[in-house]
Short mmCIF file of C-alpha atoms in Angstrom, two decimals:
data_model
loop_
_atom_site.label_atom_id
_atom_site.label_comp_id
_atom_site.label_asym_id
_atom_site.label_seq_id
_atom_site.Cartn_x
_atom_site.Cartn_y
_atom_site.Cartn_z
CA MET B 684 92.30 110.55 90.92
CA SER B 685 95.25 110.63 88.17
CA VAL B 686 93.09 114.17 87.15
CA LEU B 687 94.61 115.90 90.56
CA ALA B 688 97.63 113.96 89.91
CA ALA B 689 98.10 115.77 86.57
CA LEU B 690 96.10 119.02 87.31
CA SER B 691 99.24 119.56 90.17
CA GLY B 692 102.06 118.33 88.49
CA HIS B 693 101.12 121.63 85.90
CA LEU B 694 100.60 123.76 88.59
CA MET B 695 103.37 123.60 90.58
CA ALA B 696 105.42 123.02 86.90
CA ASP B 697 105.16 126.11 87.57
CA GLU B 698 106.98 127.38 90.33
CA PHE B 699 109.24 123.97 90.22
CA GLY B 700 111.66 122.98 87.64
CA TYR B 701 112.20 118.91 88.58
CA MET B 702 110.38 116.66 90.36
CA VAL B 703 112.60 114.88 91.95
CA PHE B 704 112.48 111.18 93.23
CA THR B 705 114.97 109.78 96.16
CA LEU B 706 115.10 106.20 96.95
CA ASN B 707 114.55 103.23 99.73
CA ASP B 708 119.16 103.70 99.32
CA GLY B 709 118.59 107.43 99.47
CA THR B 710 119.09 107.12 95.57
CA MET B 711 117.90 110.81 94.05
CA LYS B 712 115.88 110.51 90.21
CA SER B 713 115.45 114.29 88.76
CA ILE B 714 113.58 114.42 85.37
CA THR B 715 112.08 117.87 84.71
CA ALA B 716 107.95 118.65 85.84
CA ASN B 717 107.43 120.61 82.30
CA GLY B 718 105.04 118.64 80.42
CA LEU B 719 105.63 116.50 83.04
CA THR B 720 102.88 112.90 83.50
CA LEU B 721 103.03 109.87 85.98
CA SER B 722 101.56 106.69 85.61
CA PHE B 723 101.20 103.61 87.74
CA THR B 724 101.05 100.28 86.11
CA ASP B 725 102.31 96.54 87.72
CA GLY B 726 104.35 97.84 90.62
CA ASN B 727 106.49 100.84 89.23
CA LEU B 728 105.63 104.68 88.50
CA SER B 729 106.33 106.01 85.42
CA ALA B 730 107.15 109.49 84.64
CA LYS B 731 107.45 111.44 81.47
CA SER B 732 108.87 114.60 80.58
CA GLY B 733 109.56 114.93 76.79
CA ASN B 734 111.73 112.38 75.69
CA ASN B 735 112.91 111.87 79.11
CA GLU B 736 110.97 108.70 81.25
CA LEU B 737 111.93 107.53 84.59
CA THR B 738 110.54 104.15 85.99
CA ILE B 739 110.42 103.38 89.06
CA PRO B 740 109.29 100.26 91.33
CA LEU B 741 107.10 101.42 93.90
CA ASN B 742 108.12 99.14 97.11
CA SER B 743 111.95 101.55 96.51
CA LEU B 744 110.42 105.25 96.53
CA LYS B 745 110.31 106.64 99.42
CA VAL B 746 110.17 110.55 98.58
CA MET B 747 109.00 111.94 95.20
CA ALA B 748 108.89 115.63 95.57
CA PHE B 749 108.85 119.50 93.00
CA SER B 750 112.45 120.92 93.60
CA LYS B 751 113.67 124.15 91.96
CA ASN B 752 117.30 122.27 91.44
CA GLY B 753 117.70 118.85 89.91
CA VAL B 754 119.92 115.82 91.31
CA THR B 755 122.57 116.97 89.98
CA ALA B 756 122.83 119.89 92.13
CA ILE B 757 123.09 118.36 94.90
CA GLY B 758 124.85 115.03 93.70
CA ASP B 759 123.36 111.36 92.49
CA THR B 760 122.73 110.63 96.78
CA MET B 761 122.23 111.93 99.68
CA ALA B 762 124.23 109.73 101.56
CA ASP B 763 127.26 111.56 99.60
CA ASP B 764 126.86 114.81 101.48
CA ASP B 765 128.73 114.17 104.27
CA SER B 766 127.21 117.46 106.15
CA GLU B 767 123.28 116.38 105.99
CA GLU B 768 121.74 116.69 108.47
CA ILE B 769 117.42 115.35 109.42
CA TYR B 770 115.74 117.43 111.62
CA ASP B 771 111.56 116.65 112.31
CA LEU B 772 109.19 119.00 112.56
CA GLN B 773 109.58 120.14 116.74
CA GLY B 774 113.70 120.44 115.64
CA HIS B 775 115.51 117.47 116.38
CA ARG B 776 117.56 115.64 115.13
CA VAL B 777 117.13 112.43 113.41
CA THR B 778 118.48 109.20 111.17
CA ARG B 779 117.49 108.65 108.04
CA ALA B 780 116.95 105.18 110.04
CA GLU B 781 114.39 107.17 112.66
CA MET B 782 112.44 108.80 109.64
CA ARG B 783 108.79 107.82 109.85
CA LYS B 784 106.02 109.63 108.16
CA GLY B 785 105.80 112.99 108.36
CA VAL B 786 107.55 116.34 106.98
CA TYR B 787 111.18 116.56 107.42
CA ILE B 788 113.92 119.50 107.15
CA ILE B 789 117.36 118.10 105.23
CA LYS B 790 119.90 120.33 105.33
CA THR B 791 123.73 119.73 103.05
CA LYS B 792 126.38 121.81 102.10
CA ASN B 793 124.88 123.21 99.32
CA ARG B 794 121.08 123.67 100.29
CA THR B 795 118.49 122.90 102.34
CA TYR B 796 114.75 121.30 101.33
CA LYS B 797 111.83 120.70 103.32
CA VAL B 798 110.03 116.71 102.34
CA ASN B 799 107.01 114.66 103.17
CA ILE B 800 107.21 110.91 103.74
CA ARG B 801 104.15 109.75 103.70
#
């Protein structure tokens, strides 16, 4: 499994510059995808890239996805963007509380992106 994650991370890093983590409270953190390694120990996710390291408790992690922009491009939280709109793949608008497993399109005033909640 870890070999697959490392391989996937390497392939995706060429196209996307960052791995962005969205926490249950809406806070977002990012780390450079170039040279990214992920490990899981004692209920935590550790992400390392160069001299940067993030440790995130797994029970607080909602979504992690590759992105062309780091968190600074859209602010530290999506909740801070008052123009956020979330749609399911059928085009129905949903709230954060209604989000379950599945793929969603999130539109903010600065950009639009797709998230996959597992």
